[in-house]
mmCIF file of C-alpha atoms in Angstrom:
data_model
loop_
_atom_site.group_PDB
_atom_site.id
_atom_site.type_symbol
_atom_site.label_atom_id
_atom_site.label_comp_id
_atom_site.label_asym_id
_atom_site.label_seq_id
_atom_site.Cartn_x
_atom_site.Cartn_y
_atom_site.Cartn_z
ATOM 1 C CA GLU L 1 39.294 22.608 -54.399
ATOM 2 C CA LEU L 2 42.855 22.463 -55.625
ATOM 3 C CA LYS L 3 45.106 20.190 -53.576
ATOM 4 C CA VAL L 4 48.844 19.775 -53.937
ATOM 5 C CA GLU L 5 50.736 16.872 -52.429
ATOM 6 C CA GLN L 6 54.453 16.355 -52.227
ATOM 7 C CA ASN L 7 56.404 13.293 -51.378
ATOM 8 C CA PRO L 8 58.471 12.414 -49.633
ATOM 9 C CA LEU L 9 58.097 14.861 -46.768
ATOM 10 C CA PHE L 10 61.666 14.263 -45.718
ATOM 11 C CA LEU L 11 64.618 13.095 -47.770
ATOM 12 C CA SER L 12 67.998 12.209 -46.351
ATOM 13 C CA MET L 13 70.516 12.231 -49.175
ATOM 14 C CA GLN L 14 74.060 11.068 -49.544
ATOM 15 C CA GLU L 15 76.414 13.345 -51.398
ATOM 16 C CA GLY L 16 76.959 12.296 -54.974
ATOM 17 C CA LYS L 17 73.718 10.347 -55.363
ATOM 18 C CA ASN L 18 70.579 11.185 -57.328
ATOM 19 C CA TYR L 19 67.112 11.739 -55.919
ATOM 20 C CA THR L 20 63.618 12.790 -57.008
ATOM 21 C CA ILE L 21 60.870 14.763 -55.295
ATOM 22 C CA TYR L 22 57.315 14.324 -56.548
ATOM 23 C CA CYS L 23 54.500 16.840 -56.682
ATOM 24 C CA ASN L 24 50.928 15.825 -57.511
ATOM 25 C CA TYR L 25 48.038 18.228 -57.915
ATOM 26 C CA SER L 26 44.336 17.595 -58.110
ATOM 27 C CA THR L 27 42.900 19.846 -60.811
ATOM 28 C CA THR L 28 43.939 21.371 -64.089
ATOM 29 C CA SER L 29 46.252 24.306 -63.540
ATOM 30 C CA ASP L 30 48.086 26.815 -65.668
ATOM 31 C CA ARG L 31 51.496 26.573 -64.197
ATOM 32 C CA LEU L 32 53.639 24.932 -61.579
ATOM 33 C CA TYR L 33 56.372 26.493 -59.491
ATOM 34 C CA TRP L 34 59.231 25.135 -57.464
ATOM 35 C CA TYR L 35 60.618 27.137 -54.550
ATOM 36 C CA ARG L 36 63.465 26.568 -52.144
ATOM 37 C CA GLN L 37 63.429 27.687 -48.507
ATOM 38 C CA ASP L 38 66.478 27.717 -46.257
ATOM 39 C CA PRO L 39 65.878 27.585 -42.484
ATOM 40 C CA GLY L 40 64.643 30.924 -41.187
ATOM 41 C CA LYS L 41 64.624 32.402 -44.660
ATOM 42 C CA SER L 42 62.003 33.217 -47.247
ATOM 43 C CA LEU L 43 61.100 31.405 -50.446
ATOM 44 C CA GLU L 44 63.432 31.529 -53.409
ATOM 45 C CA SER L 45 61.992 30.851 -56.846
ATOM 46 C CA LEU L 46 63.675 27.964 -58.662
ATOM 47 C CA PHE L 47 61.515 27.114 -61.678
ATOM 48 C CA VAL L 48 58.274 27.996 -63.416
ATOM 49 C CA LEU L 49 56.818 25.243 -65.612
ATOM 50 C CA LEU L 50 54.214 26.404 -68.066
ATOM 51 C CA SER L 51 53.223 23.557 -70.326
ATOM 52 C CA ASN L 52 53.011 19.816 -70.670
ATOM 53 C CA GLY L 53 56.420 18.273 -71.146
ATOM 54 C CA ALA L 54 58.248 21.371 -69.916
ATOM 55 C CA VAL L 55 61.682 20.657 -68.536
ATOM 56 C CA LYS L 56 63.953 23.184 -66.884
ATOM 57 C CA GLN L 57 67.417 22.719 -65.474
ATOM 58 C CA GLU L 58 69.641 24.814 -63.274
ATOM 59 C CA GLY L 59 72.851 23.303 -61.998
ATOM 60 C CA ARG L 60 72.106 20.015 -60.239
ATOM 61 C CA LEU L 61 68.340 20.581 -60.244
ATOM 62 C CA MET L 62 65.975 19.629 -63.030
ATOM 63 C CA ALA L 63 62.204 20.050 -62.960
ATOM 64 C CA SER L 64 59.654 18.571 -65.312
ATOM 65 C CA LEU L 65 55.904 18.770 -65.748
ATOM 66 C CA ASP L 66 53.354 16.221 -66.978
ATOM 67 C CA THR L 67 49.996 17.992 -67.034
ATOM 68 C CA LYS L 68 48.100 14.877 -68.078
ATOM 69 C CA ALA L 69 49.290 13.020 -65.009
ATOM 70 C CA ARG L 70 49.126 16.243 -62.955
ATOM 71 C CA LEU L 71 52.630 15.498 -61.791
ATOM 72 C CA SER L 72 55.845 17.446 -61.526
ATOM 73 C CA THR L 73 59.201 16.084 -60.476
ATOM 74 C CA LEU L 74 62.273 17.804 -59.118
ATOM 75 C CA HIS L 75 65.348 15.733 -59.793
ATOM 76 C CA ILE L 76 68.575 16.282 -57.902
ATOM 77 C CA THR L 77 71.741 15.028 -59.563
ATOM 78 C CA ALA L 78 74.855 14.217 -57.534
ATOM 79 C CA ALA L 79 73.580 15.862 -54.362
ATOM 80 C CA VAL L 80 75.848 18.259 -52.493
ATOM 81 C CA HIS L 81 75.552 19.686 -48.990
ATOM 82 C CA ASP L 82 74.469 23.153 -50.084
ATOM 83 C CA LEU L 83 71.298 21.714 -51.569
ATOM 84 C CA SER L 84 70.039 21.026 -48.040
ATOM 85 C CA ALA L 85 66.808 23.027 -47.718
ATOM 86 C CA THR L 86 63.049 22.595 -47.894
ATOM 87 C CA TYR L 87 61.599 22.441 -51.384
ATOM 88 C CA PHE L 88 58.030 23.437 -52.149
ATOM 89 C CA CYS L 89 55.982 23.020 -55.256
ATOM 90 C CA ALA L 90 53.034 25.329 -55.845
ATOM 91 C CA VAL L 91 50.283 25.585 -58.403
ATOM 92 C CA ASP L 92 48.045 28.395 -59.523
ATOM 93 C CA LYS L 93 44.835 28.004 -61.456
ATOM 94 C CA ALA L 94 45.364 31.054 -63.622
ATOM 95 C CA ALA L 95 48.142 33.460 -64.414
ATOM 96 C CA GLY L 96 48.837 35.734 -61.479
ATOM 97 C CA ASN L 97 46.431 33.937 -59.216
ATOM 98 C CA LYS L 98 46.989 32.758 -55.688
ATOM 99 C CA LEU L 99 49.346 29.847 -55.152
ATOM 100 C CA THR L 100 48.407 26.564 -53.521
ATOM 101 C CA PHE L 101 51.464 24.969 -51.971
ATOM 102 C CA GLY L 102 52.462 21.418 -51.313
ATOM 103 C CA GLY L 103 53.535 20.479 -47.813
ATOM 104 C CA GLY L 104 57.220 20.759 -48.638
ATOM 105 C CA THR L 105 60.049 18.257 -48.786
ATOM 106 C CA ARG L 106 62.810 18.749 -46.278
ATOM 107 C CA VAL L 107 66.105 17.709 -47.821
ATOM 108 C CA LEU L 108 69.197 16.964 -45.784
ATOM 109 C CA VAL L 109 72.363 16.092 -47.671
ATOM 110 C CA LYS L 110 74.881 14.230 -45.569
ATOM 111 C CA PRO L 111 78.559 13.947 -46.452
ATOM 112 C CA GLY X 1 67.222 45.804 -57.620
ATOM 113 C CA ALA X 2 65.469 45.827 -54.273
ATOM 114 C CA GLY X 3 63.292 42.866 -53.456
ATOM 115 C CA VAL X 4 60.118 42.627 -51.422
ATOM 116 C CA SER X 5 60.631 44.034 -47.948
ATOM 117 C CA GLN X 6 58.578 43.425 -44.831
ATOM 118 C CA SER X 7 58.494 44.937 -41.396
ATOM 119 C CA PRO X 8 58.839 44.207 -38.611
ATOM 120 C CA SER X 9 60.918 41.068 -39.040
ATOM 121 C CA ASN X 10 59.746 39.798 -35.651
ATOM 122 C CA LYS X 11 56.755 40.749 -33.535
ATOM 123 C CA VAL X 12 55.820 39.489 -30.092
ATOM 124 C CA THR X 13 52.427 40.509 -28.805
ATOM 125 C CA GLU X 14 49.986 39.600 -26.109
ATOM 126 C CA LYS X 15 46.774 37.798 -26.807
ATOM 127 C CA GLY X 16 43.983 40.249 -27.551
ATOM 128 C CA LYS X 17 46.188 43.016 -28.926
ATOM 129 C CA ASP X 18 46.057 44.266 -32.516
ATOM 130 C CA VAL X 19 49.079 44.040 -34.827
ATOM 131 C CA GLU X 20 49.980 45.587 -38.169
ATOM 132 C CA LEU X 21 52.392 44.002 -40.605
ATOM 133 C CA ARG X 22 53.814 45.935 -43.516
ATOM 134 C CA CYS X 23 54.884 44.903 -46.989
ATOM 135 C CA ASP X 24 56.740 46.930 -49.625
ATOM 136 C CA PRO X 25 56.527 45.127 -52.971
ATOM 137 C CA ILE X 26 59.055 45.273 -55.752
ATOM 138 C CA SER X 27 58.705 48.566 -57.574
ATOM 139 C CA GLY X 28 56.419 48.249 -60.578
ATOM 140 C CA HIS X 29 54.766 45.032 -59.445
ATOM 141 C CA THR X 30 51.012 45.392 -59.659
ATOM 142 C CA ALA X 31 50.067 42.172 -57.879
ATOM 143 C CA LEU X 32 50.640 41.706 -54.139
ATOM 144 C CA TYR X 33 49.918 38.600 -52.062
ATOM 145 C CA TRP X 34 49.881 37.687 -48.390
ATOM 146 C CA TYR X 35 50.526 34.123 -47.226
ATOM 147 C CA ARG X 36 50.909 32.556 -43.815
ATOM 148 C CA GLN X 37 53.324 29.785 -42.920
ATOM 149 C CA SER X 38 52.761 27.795 -39.764
ATOM 150 C CA LEU X 39 53.861 24.402 -38.532
ATOM 151 C CA GLY X 40 50.412 22.934 -38.479
ATOM 152 C CA GLN X 41 48.974 24.382 -41.682
ATOM 153 C CA GLY X 42 51.953 24.800 -43.985
ATOM 154 C CA LEU X 43 51.851 27.666 -46.475
ATOM 155 C CA GLU X 44 48.391 29.200 -46.863
ATOM 156 C CA PHE X 45 47.122 31.946 -49.097
ATOM 157 C CA LEU X 46 45.445 34.844 -47.275
ATOM 158 C CA ILE X 47 44.657 37.696 -49.674
ATOM 159 C CA TYR X 48 45.783 39.212 -52.924
ATOM 160 C CA PHE X 49 45.577 42.579 -54.621
ATOM 161 C CA GLN X 50 45.748 43.146 -58.357
ATOM 162 C CA GLY X 51 45.972 46.733 -59.527
ATOM 163 C CA ASN X 52 42.754 48.609 -58.811
ATOM 164 C CA SER X 53 40.577 45.497 -58.736
ATOM 165 C CA ALA X 54 38.761 44.381 -55.611
ATOM 166 C CA PRO X 55 41.079 42.156 -53.549
ATOM 167 C CA ASP X 56 40.600 38.415 -53.347
ATOM 168 C CA LYS X 57 40.031 37.881 -49.627
ATOM 169 C CA SER X 58 39.043 34.250 -49.891
ATOM 170 C CA GLY X 59 41.946 32.993 -47.769
ATOM 171 C CA LEU X 60 41.450 35.200 -44.730
ATOM 172 C CA PRO X 61 40.758 32.867 -41.806
ATOM 173 C CA SER X 62 38.427 35.171 -39.879
ATOM 174 C CA ASP X 63 37.053 38.701 -39.794
ATOM 175 C CA ARG X 64 39.835 39.633 -37.386
ATOM 176 C CA PHE X 65 42.127 39.704 -40.409
ATOM 177 C CA SER X 66 42.096 42.561 -42.891
ATOM 178 C CA ALA X 67 44.483 44.085 -45.373
ATOM 179 C CA GLU X 68 44.760 47.196 -47.421
ATOM 180 C CA ARG X 69 46.995 48.406 -50.165
ATOM 181 C CA THR X 70 47.534 52.108 -50.477
ATOM 182 C CA GLY X 71 48.368 53.780 -53.767
ATOM 183 C CA GLY X 72 48.868 50.450 -55.455
ATOM 184 C CA SER X 73 52.109 49.886 -53.584
ATOM 185 C CA VAL X 74 52.596 49.352 -49.844
ATOM 186 C CA SER X 75 50.273 46.914 -48.098
ATOM 187 C CA THR X 76 49.365 46.481 -44.444
ATOM 188 C CA LEU X 77 47.956 43.283 -42.963
ATOM 189 C CA THR X 78 46.089 43.902 -39.721
ATOM 190 C CA ILE X 79 45.167 41.245 -37.198
ATOM 191 C CA GLN X 80 42.750 42.381 -34.508
ATOM 192 C CA ARG X 81 42.391 40.764 -31.102
ATOM 193 C CA THR X 82 45.231 38.359 -31.772
ATOM 194 C CA GLN X 83 44.962 34.753 -30.676
ATOM 195 C CA GLN X 84 47.721 32.248 -30.013
ATOM 196 C CA GLU X 85 46.802 30.327 -33.154
ATOM 197 C CA ASP X 86 47.706 33.432 -35.170
ATOM 198 C CA SER X 87 51.373 32.779 -34.377
ATOM 199 C CA ALA X 88 53.073 32.127 -37.708
ATOM 200 C CA VAL X 89 55.365 33.639 -40.293
ATOM 201 C CA TYR X 90 53.477 36.058 -42.517
ATOM 202 C CA LEU X 91 54.945 36.240 -46.012
ATOM 203 C CA CYS X 92 54.279 38.868 -48.606
ATOM 204 C CA ALA X 93 54.918 38.341 -52.312
ATOM 205 C CA SER X 94 54.598 40.459 -55.416
ATOM 206 C CA SER X 95 54.523 39.825 -59.142
ATOM 207 C CA LEU X 96 54.574 41.914 -62.274
ATOM 208 C CA ASP X 97 51.158 41.579 -63.794
ATOM 209 C CA ARG X 98 48.390 39.034 -63.843
ATOM 210 C CA GLY X 99 48.421 38.487 -67.537
ATOM 211 C CA ARG X 100 52.113 38.068 -68.130
ATOM 212 C CA TYR X 101 53.320 34.757 -69.462
ATOM 213 C CA GLN X 102 56.235 33.984 -67.226
ATOM 214 C CA GLU X 103 54.741 35.178 -63.997
ATOM 215 C CA THR X 104 56.656 34.481 -60.786
ATOM 216 C CA GLN X 105 55.802 35.567 -57.293
ATOM 217 C CA TYR X 106 58.769 36.985 -55.427
ATOM 218 C CA PHE X 107 58.624 36.583 -51.680
ATOM 219 C CA GLY X 108 59.743 38.881 -48.906
ATOM 220 C CA PRO X 109 61.664 37.730 -45.813
ATOM 221 C CA GLY X 110 58.491 37.454 -43.726
ATOM 222 C CA THR X 111 57.323 38.698 -40.356
ATOM 223 C CA ARG X 112 57.535 36.159 -37.566
ATOM 224 C CA LEU X 113 54.569 36.762 -35.254
ATOM 225 C CA LEU X 114 54.393 35.256 -31.785
ATOM 226 C CA VAL X 115 51.230 35.720 -29.740
ATOM 227 C CA LEU X 116 51.718 35.017 -26.054
#
């Protein structure tokens, strides 16, 4: 059974500092996704990582994938308030298959 | 273009009643998924449809849950004899095609279900 674990579950950030969220998964998978969820809203796709060593960046967010370690990281550079949200990683075992989600990391960026 | 839409956005029902939740996927998307998000269980897969293939129902928690997809587009998730533990946000997602390289599931706004 595929399991996905995120840590930390909660991250209190100071504006301007850098932080990392970790996502571990238990079995070989085709691809890894990162989503953002604002309170009361749905999931917004951030990144899709398809291969070992993949790195994607958008603004202050950068995601990477190490398939050998079964680990993905989401790095936040110089945090700002509007990055406050819950971040989920998810894995599927094959293209177009069902997603297994991590428990989410709630991020709160304080001024 | 239009994203995934779901209705109703909120539903309050009494224990024991049946409810139907609707999902309109992005036009042209052949794959459709239902997930459930609750405080205790996080985000869980329920069911998915891919084209004309038999749906993958492996995530449905009990036989009170069923779903259909008509004409390869709109989907309805039905919960019979609702229980309080069914209270959750039900999310629908769609994606282009199972075999495509850069596949992403796009999520709808969800239906917040409260069973009293």
